[in-house]
PDB file of C-alpha atoms in Angstrom:
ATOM      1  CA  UNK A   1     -22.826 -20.816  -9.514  1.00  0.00           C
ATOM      2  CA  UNK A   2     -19.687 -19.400  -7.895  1.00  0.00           C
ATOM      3  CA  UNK A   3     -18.747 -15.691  -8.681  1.00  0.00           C
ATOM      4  CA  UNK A   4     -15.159 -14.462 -10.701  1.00  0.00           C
ATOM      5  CA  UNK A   5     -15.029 -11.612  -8.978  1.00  0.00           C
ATOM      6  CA  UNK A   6     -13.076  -8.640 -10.981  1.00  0.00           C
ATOM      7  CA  UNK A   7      -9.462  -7.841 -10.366  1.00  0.00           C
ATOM      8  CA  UNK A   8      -9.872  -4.604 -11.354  1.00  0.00           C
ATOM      9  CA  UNK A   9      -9.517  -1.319  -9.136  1.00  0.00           C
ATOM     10  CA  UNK A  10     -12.619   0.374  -7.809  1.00  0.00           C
ATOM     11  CA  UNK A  11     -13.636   2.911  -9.728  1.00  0.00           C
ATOM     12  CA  UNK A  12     -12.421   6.249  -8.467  1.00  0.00           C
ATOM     13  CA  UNK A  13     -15.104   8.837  -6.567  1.00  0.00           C
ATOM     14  CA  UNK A  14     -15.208  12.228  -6.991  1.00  0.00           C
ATOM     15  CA  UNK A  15     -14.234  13.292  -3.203  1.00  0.00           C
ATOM     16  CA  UNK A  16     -13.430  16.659  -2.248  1.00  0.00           C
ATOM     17  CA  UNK A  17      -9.459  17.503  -2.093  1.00  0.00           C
ATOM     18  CA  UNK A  18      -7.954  17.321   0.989  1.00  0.00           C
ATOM     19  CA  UNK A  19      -4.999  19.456   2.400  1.00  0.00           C
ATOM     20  CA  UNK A  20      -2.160  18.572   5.092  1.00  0.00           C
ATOM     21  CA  UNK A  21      -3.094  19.857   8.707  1.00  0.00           C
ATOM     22  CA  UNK A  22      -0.325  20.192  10.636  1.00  0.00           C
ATOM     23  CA  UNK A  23      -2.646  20.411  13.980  1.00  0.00           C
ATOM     24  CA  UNK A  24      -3.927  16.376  12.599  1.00  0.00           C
ATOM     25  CA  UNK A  25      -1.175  14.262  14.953  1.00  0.00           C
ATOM     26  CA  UNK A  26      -2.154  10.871  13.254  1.00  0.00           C
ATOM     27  CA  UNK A  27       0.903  11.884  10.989  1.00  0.00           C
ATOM     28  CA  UNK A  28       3.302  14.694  10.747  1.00  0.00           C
ATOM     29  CA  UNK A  29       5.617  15.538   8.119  1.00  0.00           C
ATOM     30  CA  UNK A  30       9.095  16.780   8.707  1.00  0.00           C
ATOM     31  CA  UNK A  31      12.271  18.193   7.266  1.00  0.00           C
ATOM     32  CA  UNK A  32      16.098  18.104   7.902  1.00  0.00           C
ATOM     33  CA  UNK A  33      16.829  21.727   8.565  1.00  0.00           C
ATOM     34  CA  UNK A  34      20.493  21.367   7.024  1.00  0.00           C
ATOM     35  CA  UNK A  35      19.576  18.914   4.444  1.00  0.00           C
ATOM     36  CA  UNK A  36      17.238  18.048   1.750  1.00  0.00           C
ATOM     37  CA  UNK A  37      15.644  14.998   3.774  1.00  0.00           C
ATOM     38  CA  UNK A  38      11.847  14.942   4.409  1.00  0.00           C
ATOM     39  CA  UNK A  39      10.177  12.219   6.709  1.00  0.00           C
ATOM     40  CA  UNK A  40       7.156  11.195   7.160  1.00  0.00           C
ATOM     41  CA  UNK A  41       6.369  10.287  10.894  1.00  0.00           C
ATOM     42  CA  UNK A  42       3.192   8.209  11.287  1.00  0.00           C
ATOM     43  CA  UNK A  43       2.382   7.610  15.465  1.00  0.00           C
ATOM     44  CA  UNK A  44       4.341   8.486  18.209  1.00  0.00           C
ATOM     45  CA  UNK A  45       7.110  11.313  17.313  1.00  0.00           C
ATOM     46  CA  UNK A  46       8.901  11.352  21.022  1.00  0.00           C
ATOM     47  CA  UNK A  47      11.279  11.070  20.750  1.00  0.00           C
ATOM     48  CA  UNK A  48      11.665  13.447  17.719  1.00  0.00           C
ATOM     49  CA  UNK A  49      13.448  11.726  14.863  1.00  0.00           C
ATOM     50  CA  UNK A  50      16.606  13.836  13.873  1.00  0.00           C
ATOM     51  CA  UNK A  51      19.094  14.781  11.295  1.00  0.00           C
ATOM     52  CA  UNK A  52      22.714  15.878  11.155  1.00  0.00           C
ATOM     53  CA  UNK A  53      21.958  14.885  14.808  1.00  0.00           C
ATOM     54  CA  UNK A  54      19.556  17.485  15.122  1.00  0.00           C
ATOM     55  CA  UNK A  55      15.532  17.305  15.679  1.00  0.00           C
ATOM     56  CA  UNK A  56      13.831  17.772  12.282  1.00  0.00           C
ATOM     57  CA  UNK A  57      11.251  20.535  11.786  1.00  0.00           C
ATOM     58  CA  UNK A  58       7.653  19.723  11.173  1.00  0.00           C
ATOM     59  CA  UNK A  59       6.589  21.077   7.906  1.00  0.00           C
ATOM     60  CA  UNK A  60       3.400  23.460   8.916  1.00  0.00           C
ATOM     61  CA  UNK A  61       2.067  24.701   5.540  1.00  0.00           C
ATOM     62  CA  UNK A  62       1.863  22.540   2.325  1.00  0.00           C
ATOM     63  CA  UNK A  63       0.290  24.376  -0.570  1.00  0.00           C
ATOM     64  CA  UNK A  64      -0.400  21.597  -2.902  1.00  0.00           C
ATOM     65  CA  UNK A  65      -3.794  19.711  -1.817  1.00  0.00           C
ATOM     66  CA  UNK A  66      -4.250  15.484  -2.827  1.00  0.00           C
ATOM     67  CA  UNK A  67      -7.108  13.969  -3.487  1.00  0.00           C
ATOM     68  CA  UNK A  68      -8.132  11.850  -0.203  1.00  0.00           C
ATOM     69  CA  UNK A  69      -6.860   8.000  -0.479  1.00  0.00           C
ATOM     70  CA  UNK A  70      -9.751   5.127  -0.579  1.00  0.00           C
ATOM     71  CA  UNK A  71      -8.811   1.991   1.513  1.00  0.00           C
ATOM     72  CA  UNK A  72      -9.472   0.149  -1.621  1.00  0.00           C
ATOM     73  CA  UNK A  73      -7.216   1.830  -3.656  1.00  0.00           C
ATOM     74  CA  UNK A  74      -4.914   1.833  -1.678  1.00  0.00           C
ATOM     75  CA  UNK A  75      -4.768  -2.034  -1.131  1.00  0.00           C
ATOM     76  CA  UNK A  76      -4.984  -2.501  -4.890  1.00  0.00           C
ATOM     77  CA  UNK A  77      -2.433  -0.068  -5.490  1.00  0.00           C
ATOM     78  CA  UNK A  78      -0.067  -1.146  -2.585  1.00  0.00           C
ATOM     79  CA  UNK A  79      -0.409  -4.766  -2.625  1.00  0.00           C
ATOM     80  CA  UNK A  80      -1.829  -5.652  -6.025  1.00  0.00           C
ATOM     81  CA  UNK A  81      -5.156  -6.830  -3.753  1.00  0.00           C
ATOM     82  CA  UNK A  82      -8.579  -5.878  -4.997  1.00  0.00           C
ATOM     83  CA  UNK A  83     -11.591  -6.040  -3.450  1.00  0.00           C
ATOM     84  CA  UNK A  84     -12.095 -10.190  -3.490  1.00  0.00           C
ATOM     85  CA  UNK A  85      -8.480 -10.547  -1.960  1.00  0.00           C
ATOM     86  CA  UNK A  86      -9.787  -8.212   1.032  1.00  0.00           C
ATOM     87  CA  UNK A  87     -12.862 -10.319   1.091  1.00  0.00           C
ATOM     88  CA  UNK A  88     -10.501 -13.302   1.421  1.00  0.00           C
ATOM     89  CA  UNK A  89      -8.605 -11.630   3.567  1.00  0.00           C
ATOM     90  CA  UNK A  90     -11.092 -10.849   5.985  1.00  0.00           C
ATOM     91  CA  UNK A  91     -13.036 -14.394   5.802  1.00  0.00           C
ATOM     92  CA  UNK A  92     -10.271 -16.228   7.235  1.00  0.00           C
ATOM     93  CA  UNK A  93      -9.403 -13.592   9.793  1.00  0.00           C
ATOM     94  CA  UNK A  94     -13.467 -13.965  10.968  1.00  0.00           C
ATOM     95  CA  UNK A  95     -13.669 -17.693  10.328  1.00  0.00           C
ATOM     96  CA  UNK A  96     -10.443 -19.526  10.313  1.00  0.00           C
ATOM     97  CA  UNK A  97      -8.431 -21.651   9.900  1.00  0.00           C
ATOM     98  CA  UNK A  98     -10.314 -22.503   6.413  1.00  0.00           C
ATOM     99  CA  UNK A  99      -9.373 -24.135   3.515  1.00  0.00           C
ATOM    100  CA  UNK A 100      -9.169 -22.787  -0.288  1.00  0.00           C
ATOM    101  CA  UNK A 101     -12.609 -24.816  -0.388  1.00  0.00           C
ATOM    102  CA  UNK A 102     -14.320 -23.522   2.564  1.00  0.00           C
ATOM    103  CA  UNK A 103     -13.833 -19.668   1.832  1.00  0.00           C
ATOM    104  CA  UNK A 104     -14.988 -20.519  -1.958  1.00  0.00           C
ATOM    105  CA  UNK A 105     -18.061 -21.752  -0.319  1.00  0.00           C
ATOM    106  CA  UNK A 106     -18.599 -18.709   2.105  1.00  0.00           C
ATOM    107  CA  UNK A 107     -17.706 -16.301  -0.392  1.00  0.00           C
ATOM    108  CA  UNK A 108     -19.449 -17.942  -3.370  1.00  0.00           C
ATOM    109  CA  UNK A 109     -16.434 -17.279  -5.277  1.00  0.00           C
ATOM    110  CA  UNK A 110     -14.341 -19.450  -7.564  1.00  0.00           C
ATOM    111  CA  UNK A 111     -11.831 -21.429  -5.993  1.00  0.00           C
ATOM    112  CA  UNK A 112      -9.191 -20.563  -8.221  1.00  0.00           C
ATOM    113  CA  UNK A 113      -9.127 -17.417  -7.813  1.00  0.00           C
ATOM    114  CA  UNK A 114      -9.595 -18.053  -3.925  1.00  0.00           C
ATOM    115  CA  UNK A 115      -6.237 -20.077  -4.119  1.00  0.00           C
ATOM    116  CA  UNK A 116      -4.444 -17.660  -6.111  1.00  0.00           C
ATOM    117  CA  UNK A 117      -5.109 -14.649  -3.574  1.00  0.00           C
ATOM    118  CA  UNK A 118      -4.782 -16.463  -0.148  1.00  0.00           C
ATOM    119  CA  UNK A 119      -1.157 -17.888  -1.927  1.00  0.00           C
ATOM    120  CA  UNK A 120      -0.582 -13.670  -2.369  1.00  0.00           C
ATOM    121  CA  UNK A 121      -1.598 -12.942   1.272  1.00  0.00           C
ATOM    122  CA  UNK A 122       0.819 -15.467   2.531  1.00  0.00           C
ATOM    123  CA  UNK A 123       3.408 -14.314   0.428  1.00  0.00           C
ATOM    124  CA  UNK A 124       2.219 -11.005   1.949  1.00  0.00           C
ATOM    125  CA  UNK A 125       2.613 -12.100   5.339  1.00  0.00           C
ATOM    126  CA  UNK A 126      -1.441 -11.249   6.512  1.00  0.00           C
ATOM    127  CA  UNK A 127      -2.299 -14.426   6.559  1.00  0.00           C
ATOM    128  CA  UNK A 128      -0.545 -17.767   7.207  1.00  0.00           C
ATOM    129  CA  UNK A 129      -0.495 -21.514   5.819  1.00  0.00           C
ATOM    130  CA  UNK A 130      -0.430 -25.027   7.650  1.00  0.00           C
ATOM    131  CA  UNK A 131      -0.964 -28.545   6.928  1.00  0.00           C
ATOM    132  CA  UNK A 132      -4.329 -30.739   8.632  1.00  0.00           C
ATOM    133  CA  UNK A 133      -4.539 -34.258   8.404  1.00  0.00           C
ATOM    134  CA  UNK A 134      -7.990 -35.337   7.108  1.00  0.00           C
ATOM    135  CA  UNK A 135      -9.699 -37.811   9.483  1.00  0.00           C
ATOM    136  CA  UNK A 136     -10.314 -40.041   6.506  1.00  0.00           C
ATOM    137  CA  UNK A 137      -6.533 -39.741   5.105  1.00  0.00           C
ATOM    138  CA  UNK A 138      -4.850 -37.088   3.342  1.00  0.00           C
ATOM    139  CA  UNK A 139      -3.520 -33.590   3.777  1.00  0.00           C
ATOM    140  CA  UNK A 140      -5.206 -30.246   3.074  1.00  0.00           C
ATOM    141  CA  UNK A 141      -3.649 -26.808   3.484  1.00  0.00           C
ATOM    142  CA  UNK A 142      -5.553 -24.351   5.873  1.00  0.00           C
ATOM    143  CA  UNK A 143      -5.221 -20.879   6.113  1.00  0.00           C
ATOM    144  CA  UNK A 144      -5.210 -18.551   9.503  1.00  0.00           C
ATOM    145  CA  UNK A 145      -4.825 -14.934  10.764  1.00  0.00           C
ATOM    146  CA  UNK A 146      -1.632 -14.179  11.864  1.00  0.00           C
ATOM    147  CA  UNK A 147      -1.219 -12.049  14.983  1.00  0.00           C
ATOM    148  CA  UNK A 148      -3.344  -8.485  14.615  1.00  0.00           C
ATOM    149  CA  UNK A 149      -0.005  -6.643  15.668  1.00  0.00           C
ATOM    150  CA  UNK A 150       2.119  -8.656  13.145  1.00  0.00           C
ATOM    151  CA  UNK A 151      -0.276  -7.750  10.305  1.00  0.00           C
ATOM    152  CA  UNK A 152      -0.745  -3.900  11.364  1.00  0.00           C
ATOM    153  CA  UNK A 153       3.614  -3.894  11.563  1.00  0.00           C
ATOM    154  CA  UNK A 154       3.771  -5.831   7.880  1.00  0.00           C
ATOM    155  CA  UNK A 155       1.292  -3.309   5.969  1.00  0.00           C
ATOM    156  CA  UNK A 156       2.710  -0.624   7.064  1.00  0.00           C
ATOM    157  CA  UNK A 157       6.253  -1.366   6.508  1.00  0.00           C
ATOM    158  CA  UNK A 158       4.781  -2.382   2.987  1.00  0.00           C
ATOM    159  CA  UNK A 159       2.955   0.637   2.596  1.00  0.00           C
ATOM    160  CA  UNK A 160       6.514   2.658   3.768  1.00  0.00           C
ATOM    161  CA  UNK A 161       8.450   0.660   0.589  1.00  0.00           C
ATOM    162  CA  UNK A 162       5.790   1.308  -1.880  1.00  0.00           C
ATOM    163  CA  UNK A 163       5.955   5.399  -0.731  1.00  0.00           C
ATOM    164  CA  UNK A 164       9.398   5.247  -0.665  1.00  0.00           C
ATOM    165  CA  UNK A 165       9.574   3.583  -4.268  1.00  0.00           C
ATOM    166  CA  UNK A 166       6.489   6.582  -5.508  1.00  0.00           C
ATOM    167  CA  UNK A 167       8.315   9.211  -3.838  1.00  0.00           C
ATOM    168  CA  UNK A 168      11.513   8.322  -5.755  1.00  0.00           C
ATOM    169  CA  UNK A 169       9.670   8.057  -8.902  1.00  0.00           C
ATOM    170  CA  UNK A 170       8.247  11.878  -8.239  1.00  0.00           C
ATOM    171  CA  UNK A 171      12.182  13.240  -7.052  1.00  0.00           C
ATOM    172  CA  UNK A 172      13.482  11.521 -10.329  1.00  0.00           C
ATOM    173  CA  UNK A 173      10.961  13.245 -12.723  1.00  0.00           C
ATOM    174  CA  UNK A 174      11.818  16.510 -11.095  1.00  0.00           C
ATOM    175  CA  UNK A 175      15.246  15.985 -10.985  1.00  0.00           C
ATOM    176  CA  UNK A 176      14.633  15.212 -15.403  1.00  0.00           C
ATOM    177  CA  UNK A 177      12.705  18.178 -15.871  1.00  0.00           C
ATOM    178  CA  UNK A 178      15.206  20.541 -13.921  1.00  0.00           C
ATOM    179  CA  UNK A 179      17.723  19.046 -16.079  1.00  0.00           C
ATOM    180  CA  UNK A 180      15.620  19.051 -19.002  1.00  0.00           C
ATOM    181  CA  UNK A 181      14.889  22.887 -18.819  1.00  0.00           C
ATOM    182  CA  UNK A 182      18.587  24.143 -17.841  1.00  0.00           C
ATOM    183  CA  UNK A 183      19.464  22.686 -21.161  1.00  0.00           C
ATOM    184  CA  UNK A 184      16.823  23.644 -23.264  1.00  0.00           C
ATOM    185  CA  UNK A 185      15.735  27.185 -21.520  1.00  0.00           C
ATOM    186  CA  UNK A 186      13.246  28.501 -24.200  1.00  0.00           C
ATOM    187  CA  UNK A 187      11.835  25.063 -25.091  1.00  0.00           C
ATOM    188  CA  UNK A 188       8.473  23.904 -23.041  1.00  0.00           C
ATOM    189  CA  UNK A 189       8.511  20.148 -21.708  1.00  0.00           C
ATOM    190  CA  UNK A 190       8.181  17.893 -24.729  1.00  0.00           C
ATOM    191  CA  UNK A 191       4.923  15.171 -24.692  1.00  0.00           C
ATOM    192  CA  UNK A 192       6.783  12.112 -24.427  1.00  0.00           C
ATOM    193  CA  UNK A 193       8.510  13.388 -21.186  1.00  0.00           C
ATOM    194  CA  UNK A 194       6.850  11.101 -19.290  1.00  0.00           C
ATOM    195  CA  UNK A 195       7.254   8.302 -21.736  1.00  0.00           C
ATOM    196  CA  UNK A 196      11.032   8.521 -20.921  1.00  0.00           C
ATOM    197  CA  UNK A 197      10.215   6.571 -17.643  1.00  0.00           C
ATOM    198  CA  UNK A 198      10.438   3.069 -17.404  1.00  0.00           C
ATOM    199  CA  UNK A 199       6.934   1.105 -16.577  1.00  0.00           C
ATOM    200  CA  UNK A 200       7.508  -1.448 -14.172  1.00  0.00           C
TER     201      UNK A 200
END
């Protein structure tokens, strides 16, 4: 009997906070020195990226600690993927090219939802989709890994327009609650504050 597995996000873990170390070079963060512009510079930062023509400065001390990001959250977060669609994922990456069939089999999972998430990782660009002609007549659509390179370029670049969409979220409710409290100076943040953001 095949498996439904649960679209759900993993639960979260209680992980100790972690706090930006400017001496980690796997990322740095930076800021305009004229401007209000932060960057984020993940890799290679040579040469430096600038502003107002001018190299930014990295940011060396951030007070505010986060707790420390789970690849699965992340994933489910980013790209709406839980843990089957990584299992997917990675199937066809180890095994392909395989059909909506074949990774139900492997997987033990239903084949709905096995169609439903390799459509989303095509649409996703980490995996691809072709037509085979069946010896004994017919077409069937098979599913392959695209190039390692490609795939490490597209999530990222994904992962860089969800941040960018989160980080305008965060600017906008500070922006609202600056606003908020120059108008009302002896009132404290009402409850439904948040509620005055749109869900998408």
């Amino acid at each position: 009997m095949s498996n439904t597995p649960s679209d759900h996000s993993p639960h979260d873990t209680d992980k100790q906070d972690v706090q930006y170390d400017p001496d980690d070079d796997s990322y740095n963060i930076l800021q305009c020195t004229q401007c209000d512009t932060t960057a984020l510079s993940v890799g290679r930062d040579d040469p430096p990226i600038s502003c107002h023509d001018e190299p930014m400065e990295h940011i060396n001390q951030v007070n505010m600690t986060v707790k420390p990001p789970d690849i699965r959250e992340v994933l489910f977060q980013v790209f709406g993927l839980p843990k089957s669609g990584l299992d997917i994922c990675l199937c066809v990456i180890g095994e392909g090219p395989l059909s909506a069939s074949e990774v139900a089999t492997k997987l033990d999972y239903d084949r709905t939802t096995v169609t439903r998430y390799l459509n989303k990782l095509v649409d996703l660009g980490l995996l691809r989709r072709s037509e085979l002609n069946r010896e004994n007549g017919g077409i069937i659509n098979v599913y392959h890994s695209v190039d390692l390179e490609q795939m490490r370029l597209e999530t990222l670049t994904g992962f860089y327009l969800w941040a960018g969409e989160a980080a305008t979220l965060i600017e906008n409710a500070n922006m609202t609650k600056q606003e908020y409290l120059a108008e009302n100076p002896d009132q404290d943040l009402p409850d439904v504050f948040w509620e005055s953001f749109p869900h998408k």
